[in-house]
Amino acid sequence: MIGYYVHHVGAGHLHRATALADVLDVPVTGLSSLPRPAGWRGPWVQLPRDDHDPSPTGVDAQGRLHWVPEHDAGLRGRMARLSAWIGETAPALLVSDVSVEVTLLARLHGVPVLGVVLPGDRGDDAHRLGLDVCDALVGLWPEGTPDLASGLTDAQQARLHRVGALSRFPVAAPRPRRAGSRRVTVLAGRGGAFDPAVLVAAQQQTPGWTWTLLGGDTWVDDPWRAVLDADVVVTHAGQNALAEVAAARRPAVVLPQQRPHDEQATTAAVLASGGWPVVVEPTAPADGWAERLERAAGLEGSAWSGWCDGHAAERFAAVVRSLLPARPRAVSA
């Protein structure tokens, strides 16, 4: 048995957990304050939320941690439930995606930890502490590209496995463009990442394009068909969204959003410098959309193959297996 801690912000952590669980041959328990997802095959431990206090205090423990609000009943119940689960099941490994605090809790119980490293500057004291105690680290970007995580020590770099972008959908086969007006699919994320006024202006400037908006109030769990049907995808620079655009082999306009530790800005900068089939804008522009979509549509989507080859989940699983205790061999009679 292993555990997979799923952070509740965004959808990428959950999608990665599901993809990994589907290819592993060991039981995986999901640990999250998110509800159990449809189709999850193993156990699921629902954790209390620890972010309901409107005026939390002492949240970073003098800069050594990220989120440990003082006297918070949700945090207390959350950590107690995780400790109880560890005591009940004695897991062979915990995958932390991502929480410094959960990483430390597991390691203090003697459980080895595989840490997922996100893009951006991860050199702050809290990240350094959490990554230092992990037995191995996984980065969801391809080997050979500039590292998306900065601030790692030499020892952390030595334990980092770059497995490539992980899409929950299979890599799409090349296909000709569909007849009719050209299509734009906008991946705005759960929070609705883009200014609605900018999207309205973009549509007004591109009368020959049909726009489909996914995200915010029009969130869908399965955007795959809309991504496949698009001639161009307009997306934020979150790892999950980019992985699925890459798996669909669609060219994209990438508009990074402000995130802690410059997560999306870092990813967008690497994409802009590497010959990927993207047009990167540092902010969502209000004009120039006709030319921008034309430029993106002229890029070859197959160039995404180096970013997402469809085998990241298997490489992730191989790292997990390398950390598990060896199974005893059967003794023949």
Short mmCIF file of C-alpha atoms in Angstrom, two decimals:
data_model
loop_
_atom_site.label_atom_id
_atom_site.label_comp_id
_atom_site.label_asym_id
_atom_site.label_seq_id
_atom_site.Cartn_x
_atom_site.Cartn_y
_atom_site.Cartn_z
CA MET A 1 0.00 0.00 0.00
CA ILE A 2 1.17 3.52 -0.80
CA GLY A 3 -0.49 6.86 -0.17
CA TYR A 4 -0.86 9.76 -2.58
CA TYR A 5 -1.45 13.16 -1.00
CA VAL A 6 -3.50 15.32 -3.40
CA HIS A 7 -3.44 19.08 -2.85
CA HIS A 8 -6.94 20.51 -3.18
CA VAL A 9 -6.11 23.65 -5.24
CA GLY A 10 -6.38 23.16 -8.99
CA ALA A 11 -7.07 19.94 -10.86
CA GLY A 12 -3.56 18.84 -11.85
CA HIS A 13 -2.65 17.11 -8.57
CA LEU A 14 -5.74 14.91 -8.76
CA HIS A 15 -5.23 14.11 -12.43
CA ARG A 16 -1.65 13.03 -11.76
CA ALA A 17 -2.72 10.84 -8.86
CA THR A 18 -5.36 9.14 -10.98
CA ALA A 19 -2.98 8.56 -13.88
CA LEU A 20 -0.34 7.06 -11.59
CA ALA A 21 -2.82 4.83 -9.74
CA ASP A 22 -4.09 3.47 -13.05
CA VAL A 23 -0.66 2.14 -14.09
CA LEU A 24 0.67 0.95 -10.72
CA ASP A 25 0.35 -2.66 -9.64
CA VAL A 26 0.19 -1.76 -5.92
CA PRO A 27 -2.85 -0.35 -4.08
CA VAL A 28 -2.93 3.45 -3.83
CA THR A 29 -4.84 5.33 -1.13
CA GLY A 30 -5.84 8.88 -2.01
CA LEU A 31 -5.36 11.42 0.78
CA SER A 32 -7.06 14.76 0.21
CA SER A 33 -9.67 17.26 1.29
CA LEU A 34 -11.13 16.84 -2.20
CA PRO A 35 -14.02 14.38 -2.51
CA ARG A 36 -13.30 10.92 -3.84
CA PRO A 37 -13.20 11.16 -7.66
CA ALA A 38 -15.35 8.97 -9.85
CA GLY A 39 -13.43 5.92 -11.00
CA TRP A 40 -10.85 5.94 -8.19
CA ARG A 41 -10.15 2.26 -7.56
CA GLY A 42 -8.43 2.28 -4.18
CA PRO A 43 -9.31 3.65 -0.75
CA TRP A 44 -9.83 7.39 -0.31
CA VAL A 45 -9.24 9.27 2.96
CA GLN A 46 -11.19 12.53 3.14
CA LEU A 47 -9.20 15.09 5.12
CA PRO A 48 -10.58 18.16 6.93
CA ARG A 49 -9.87 21.53 5.33
CA ASP A 50 -7.40 23.78 7.13
CA ASP A 51 -8.14 27.09 5.42
CA HIS A 52 -11.53 28.21 6.77
CA ASP A 53 -10.22 30.67 9.37
CA PRO A 54 -10.62 34.20 7.90
CA SER A 55 -7.80 35.54 10.10
CA PRO A 56 -5.20 32.78 10.53
CA THR A 57 -2.07 33.48 12.54
CA GLY A 58 1.42 32.00 12.50
CA VAL A 59 0.78 30.33 9.17
CA ASP A 60 4.43 29.86 8.13
CA ALA A 61 6.16 29.09 11.45
CA GLN A 62 8.66 31.93 11.06
CA GLY A 63 9.21 31.08 7.40
CA ARG A 64 10.15 27.44 7.94
CA LEU A 65 6.83 26.02 6.68
CA HIS A 66 4.10 27.07 4.23
CA TRP A 67 0.75 26.56 5.97
CA VAL A 68 0.40 25.69 9.66
CA PRO A 69 -2.13 28.18 11.11
CA GLU A 70 -2.00 28.25 14.89
CA HIS A 71 -4.84 26.71 16.93
CA ASP A 72 -6.67 25.67 13.73
CA ALA A 73 -9.07 22.79 14.33
CA GLY A 74 -9.02 21.82 10.66
CA LEU A 75 -5.23 21.53 10.59
CA ARG A 76 -5.26 19.57 13.84
CA GLY A 77 -7.90 17.15 12.54
CA ARG A 78 -6.15 16.87 9.18
CA MET A 79 -2.80 15.89 10.64
CA ALA A 80 -4.40 13.58 13.19
CA ARG A 81 -6.29 11.74 10.44
CA LEU A 82 -3.10 11.33 8.39
CA SER A 83 -1.23 10.03 11.44
CA ALA A 84 -4.04 7.60 12.18
CA TRP A 85 -4.01 6.33 8.59
CA ILE A 86 -0.24 5.79 8.73
CA GLY A 87 -0.61 3.92 12.01
CA GLU A 88 -3.43 1.77 10.65
CA THR A 89 -1.89 0.85 7.28
CA ALA A 90 1.92 1.20 7.62
CA PRO A 91 2.28 2.44 4.03
CA ALA A 92 5.41 1.55 2.12
CA LEU A 93 5.63 5.04 0.60
CA LEU A 94 3.85 8.38 0.46
CA VAL A 95 3.75 10.54 -2.67
CA SER A 96 3.45 14.20 -1.70
CA ASP A 97 1.77 16.31 -4.43
CA VAL A 98 2.33 18.70 -2.81
CA SER A 99 2.75 19.71 0.80
CA VAL A 100 5.87 20.36 2.82
CA GLU A 101 3.88 19.73 5.99
CA VAL A 102 2.50 16.35 4.85
CA THR A 103 5.96 15.38 3.63
CA LEU A 104 7.44 16.07 7.06
CA LEU A 105 4.59 14.35 8.89
CA ALA A 106 5.06 11.16 6.87
CA ARG A 107 8.83 11.18 7.26
CA LEU A 108 8.53 11.73 11.02
CA HIS A 109 6.47 8.54 11.08
CA GLY A 110 9.28 6.69 9.29
CA VAL A 111 7.51 6.58 5.92
CA PRO A 112 9.67 7.20 2.83
CA VAL A 113 8.43 10.08 0.69
CA LEU A 114 8.47 10.73 -3.05
CA GLY A 115 8.03 14.46 -3.60
CA VAL A 116 6.52 16.07 -6.68
CA VAL A 117 8.40 19.26 -7.61
CA LEU A 118 6.42 22.04 -9.26
CA PRO A 119 7.88 24.68 -11.60
CA GLY A 120 9.11 27.98 -10.25
CA ASP A 121 11.50 29.12 -7.54
CA ARG A 122 11.61 26.36 -4.92
CA GLY A 123 14.62 27.65 -3.01
CA ASP A 124 12.77 29.10 0.00
CA ASP A 125 13.42 27.60 3.42
CA ALA A 126 10.18 25.62 3.55
CA HIS A 127 10.64 24.02 0.14
CA ARG A 128 14.27 23.29 0.86
CA LEU A 129 13.36 21.52 4.10
CA GLY A 130 10.59 19.46 2.51
CA LEU A 131 12.60 18.48 -0.56
CA ASP A 132 15.65 17.63 1.55
CA VAL A 133 13.85 14.85 3.42
CA CYS A 134 12.35 13.21 0.31
CA ASP A 135 13.90 9.95 -0.83
CA ALA A 136 13.33 10.92 -4.48
CA LEU A 137 11.78 13.78 -6.44
CA VAL A 138 9.73 13.86 -9.64
CA GLY A 139 9.52 16.78 -12.07
CA LEU A 140 6.77 16.69 -14.69
CA TRP A 141 8.76 18.16 -17.55
CA PRO A 142 10.95 16.44 -20.13
CA GLU A 143 14.57 15.45 -19.70
CA GLY A 144 16.85 17.72 -21.69
CA THR A 145 14.84 20.94 -21.36
CA PRO A 146 15.87 23.71 -18.96
CA ASP A 147 14.74 22.72 -15.48
CA LEU A 148 11.44 24.33 -14.59
CA ALA A 149 12.28 24.29 -10.87
CA SER A 150 14.97 26.69 -9.71
CA GLY A 151 16.60 26.98 -6.29
CA LEU A 152 17.19 23.24 -5.84
CA THR A 153 20.42 22.14 -4.15
CA ASP A 154 22.87 19.82 -5.89
CA ALA A 155 21.69 16.97 -3.67
CA GLN A 156 18.06 17.62 -4.60
CA GLN A 157 18.94 17.79 -8.29
CA ALA A 158 20.65 14.42 -7.99
CA ARG A 159 17.40 12.87 -6.70
CA LEU A 160 15.19 14.55 -9.31
CA HIS A 161 13.61 12.35 -12.00
CA ARG A 162 12.29 14.31 -14.99
CA VAL A 163 9.48 12.14 -16.36
CA GLY A 164 7.89 14.48 -18.93
CA ALA A 165 4.48 16.11 -19.04
CA LEU A 166 1.76 13.81 -17.74
CA SER A 167 -1.58 13.89 -19.56
CA ARG A 168 -4.55 11.82 -18.41
CA PHE A 169 -5.48 11.49 -22.09
CA PRO A 170 -3.53 9.48 -24.71
CA VAL A 171 -1.41 11.15 -27.34
CA ALA A 172 -3.58 11.97 -30.35
CA ALA A 173 -2.83 10.77 -33.85
CA PRO A 174 -2.25 13.45 -36.50
CA ARG A 175 -5.42 14.48 -38.32
CA PRO A 176 -6.36 16.99 -41.00
CA ARG A 177 -8.17 20.19 -40.10
CA ARG A 178 -11.92 19.91 -39.97
CA ALA A 179 -14.05 21.78 -42.49
CA GLY A 180 -15.89 24.94 -41.49
CA SER A 181 -14.89 27.92 -39.41
CA ARG A 182 -11.70 27.57 -37.44
CA ARG A 183 -12.01 26.78 -33.76
CA VAL A 184 -10.46 28.19 -30.59
CA THR A 185 -10.77 26.39 -27.27
CA VAL A 186 -9.96 28.41 -24.16
CA LEU A 187 -8.73 26.51 -21.09
CA ALA A 188 -9.27 28.96 -18.26
CA GLY A 189 -8.92 26.62 -15.27
CA ARG A 190 -11.27 26.09 -12.36
CA GLY A 191 -10.97 29.68 -11.23
CA GLY A 192 -11.59 31.23 -14.63
CA ALA A 193 -8.06 32.48 -15.25
CA PHE A 194 -8.71 35.20 -17.84
CA ASP A 195 -10.43 38.58 -17.78
CA PRO A 196 -13.84 38.11 -19.44
CA ALA A 197 -13.51 41.53 -21.12
CA VAL A 198 -10.30 40.37 -22.84
CA LEU A 199 -12.01 37.24 -24.14
CA VAL A 200 -14.96 39.26 -25.44
CA ALA A 201 -12.57 41.63 -27.25
CA ALA A 202 -10.65 38.67 -28.69
CA GLN A 203 -13.82 37.15 -30.12
CA GLN A 204 -14.88 40.47 -31.62
CA GLN A 205 -11.52 40.75 -33.39
CA THR A 206 -11.70 37.23 -34.89
CA PRO A 207 -15.04 36.84 -36.72
CA GLY A 208 -13.73 33.86 -38.71
CA TRP A 209 -13.15 31.80 -35.57
CA THR A 210 -15.57 29.90 -33.32
CA TRP A 211 -14.69 30.18 -29.62
CA THR A 212 -15.36 27.60 -26.88
CA LEU A 213 -14.65 28.65 -23.28
CA LEU A 214 -13.91 25.97 -20.68
CA GLY A 215 -13.23 27.01 -17.10
CA GLY A 216 -14.73 29.02 -14.28
CA ASP A 217 -18.52 28.86 -14.57
CA THR A 218 -18.25 26.55 -17.60
CA TRP A 219 -15.88 24.04 -16.01
CA VAL A 220 -15.99 20.52 -17.44
CA ASP A 221 -14.13 17.50 -16.10
CA ASP A 222 -13.37 16.22 -19.58
CA PRO A 223 -12.17 18.92 -22.03
CA TRP A 224 -10.52 16.43 -24.36
CA ARG A 225 -12.94 16.60 -27.29
CA ALA A 226 -12.94 20.39 -27.30
CA VAL A 227 -9.14 20.44 -27.23
CA LEU A 228 -8.89 17.93 -30.07
CA ASP A 229 -11.38 19.91 -32.17
CA ALA A 230 -9.48 23.18 -31.76
CA ASP A 231 -7.23 24.65 -34.41
CA VAL A 232 -5.66 26.72 -31.62
CA VAL A 233 -5.93 26.39 -27.84
CA VAL A 234 -5.67 29.45 -25.62
CA THR A 235 -4.49 28.28 -22.22
CA HIS A 236 -2.89 29.31 -18.95
CA ALA A 237 0.50 27.75 -18.17
CA GLY A 238 -0.60 25.19 -15.59
CA GLN A 239 1.12 21.82 -15.94
CA ASN A 240 -2.03 19.78 -16.46
CA ALA A 241 -3.54 22.05 -19.11
CA LEU A 242 -0.29 22.19 -21.06
CA ALA A 243 0.15 18.42 -20.86
CA GLU A 244 -3.28 17.86 -22.36
CA VAL A 245 -2.75 20.43 -25.11
CA ALA A 246 0.58 18.74 -25.87
CA ALA A 247 -1.02 15.28 -25.91
CA ALA A 248 -3.65 16.57 -28.35
CA ARG A 249 -0.80 17.98 -30.50
CA ARG A 250 -2.59 21.33 -30.83
CA PRO A 251 -0.73 24.64 -31.19
CA ALA A 252 -1.42 27.09 -28.41
CA VAL A 253 -1.43 30.66 -27.22
CA VAL A 254 -0.07 30.52 -23.67
CA LEU A 255 -1.01 33.24 -21.18
CA PRO A 256 0.71 32.55 -17.83
CA GLN A 257 -1.17 33.52 -14.69
CA GLN A 258 0.30 34.91 -11.50
CA ARG A 259 0.98 32.05 -9.11
CA PRO A 260 3.12 31.65 -5.99
CA HIS A 261 6.83 31.05 -6.67
CA ASP A 262 6.40 32.23 -10.31
CA GLU A 263 5.16 28.77 -11.24
CA GLN A 264 3.41 29.62 -14.49
CA ALA A 265 5.77 32.43 -15.54
CA THR A 266 8.70 30.01 -15.30
CA THR A 267 6.96 27.41 -17.44
CA ALA A 268 5.95 29.98 -20.03
CA ALA A 269 9.52 31.32 -20.26
CA VAL A 270 10.88 27.84 -20.96
CA LEU A 271 8.21 27.25 -23.60
CA ALA A 272 8.96 30.58 -25.27
CA SER A 273 12.67 29.77 -25.56
CA GLY A 274 12.48 26.19 -26.78
CA GLY A 275 10.87 25.92 -30.21
CA TRP A 276 7.58 24.53 -28.91
CA PRO A 277 4.37 25.12 -30.94
CA VAL A 278 3.23 28.06 -28.81
CA VAL A 279 2.82 31.81 -28.91
CA VAL A 280 3.59 33.07 -25.41
CA GLU A 281 2.31 36.39 -24.09
CA PRO A 282 3.39 37.58 -20.62
CA THR A 283 -0.11 38.94 -19.97
CA ALA A 284 -3.49 38.54 -21.67
CA PRO A 285 -3.48 41.22 -24.40
CA ALA A 286 -6.62 43.11 -25.36
CA ASP A 287 -5.78 43.49 -29.05
CA GLY A 288 -3.92 41.77 -31.90
CA TRP A 289 -5.89 38.55 -31.66
CA ALA A 290 -6.45 37.97 -35.37
CA GLU A 291 -2.73 37.99 -36.09
CA ARG A 292 -1.96 36.04 -32.92
CA LEU A 293 -4.30 33.17 -33.80
CA GLU A 294 -2.99 33.08 -37.36
CA ARG A 295 0.56 32.84 -36.08
CA ALA A 296 -0.31 30.05 -33.67
CA ALA A 297 -2.34 28.14 -36.28
CA GLY A 298 0.72 28.06 -38.52
CA LEU A 299 2.77 26.14 -35.95
CA GLU A 300 3.19 22.38 -36.20
CA GLY A 301 1.48 20.67 -33.28
CA SER A 302 3.57 17.51 -33.66
CA ALA A 303 6.47 19.49 -32.15
CA TRP A 304 4.86 18.81 -28.77
CA SER A 305 6.15 15.20 -28.94
CA GLY A 306 9.25 16.09 -26.94
CA TRP A 307 7.15 17.65 -24.19
CA CYS A 308 4.56 14.89 -23.81
CA ASP A 309 5.20 11.47 -25.36
CA GLY A 310 2.41 9.64 -23.56
CA HIS A 311 4.66 7.64 -21.21
CA ALA A 312 5.14 9.98 -18.24
CA ALA A 313 2.80 7.96 -16.00
CA GLU A 314 4.85 4.82 -16.61
CA ARG A 315 8.10 6.63 -15.82
CA PHE A 316 6.50 8.09 -12.68
CA ALA A 317 5.42 4.58 -11.69
CA ALA A 318 8.96 3.28 -12.25
CA VAL A 319 10.28 5.83 -9.74
CA VAL A 320 7.63 4.72 -7.24
CA ARG A 321 8.56 1.05 -7.69
CA SER A 322 12.25 1.81 -7.20
CA LEU A 323 11.44 3.08 -3.68
CA LEU A 324 9.30 0.13 -2.59
CA PRO A 325 10.73 -2.72 -0.50
CA ALA A 326 11.67 -5.76 -2.52
CA ARG A 327 8.94 -8.37 -2.53
CA PRO A 328 10.00 -11.73 -1.08
CA ARG A 329 10.46 -14.42 -3.69
CA ALA A 330 8.11 -17.36 -3.62
CA VAL A 331 9.79 -20.50 -2.29
CA SER A 332 9.21 -23.56 -4.47
CA ALA A 333 8.14 -26.77 -2.78
#
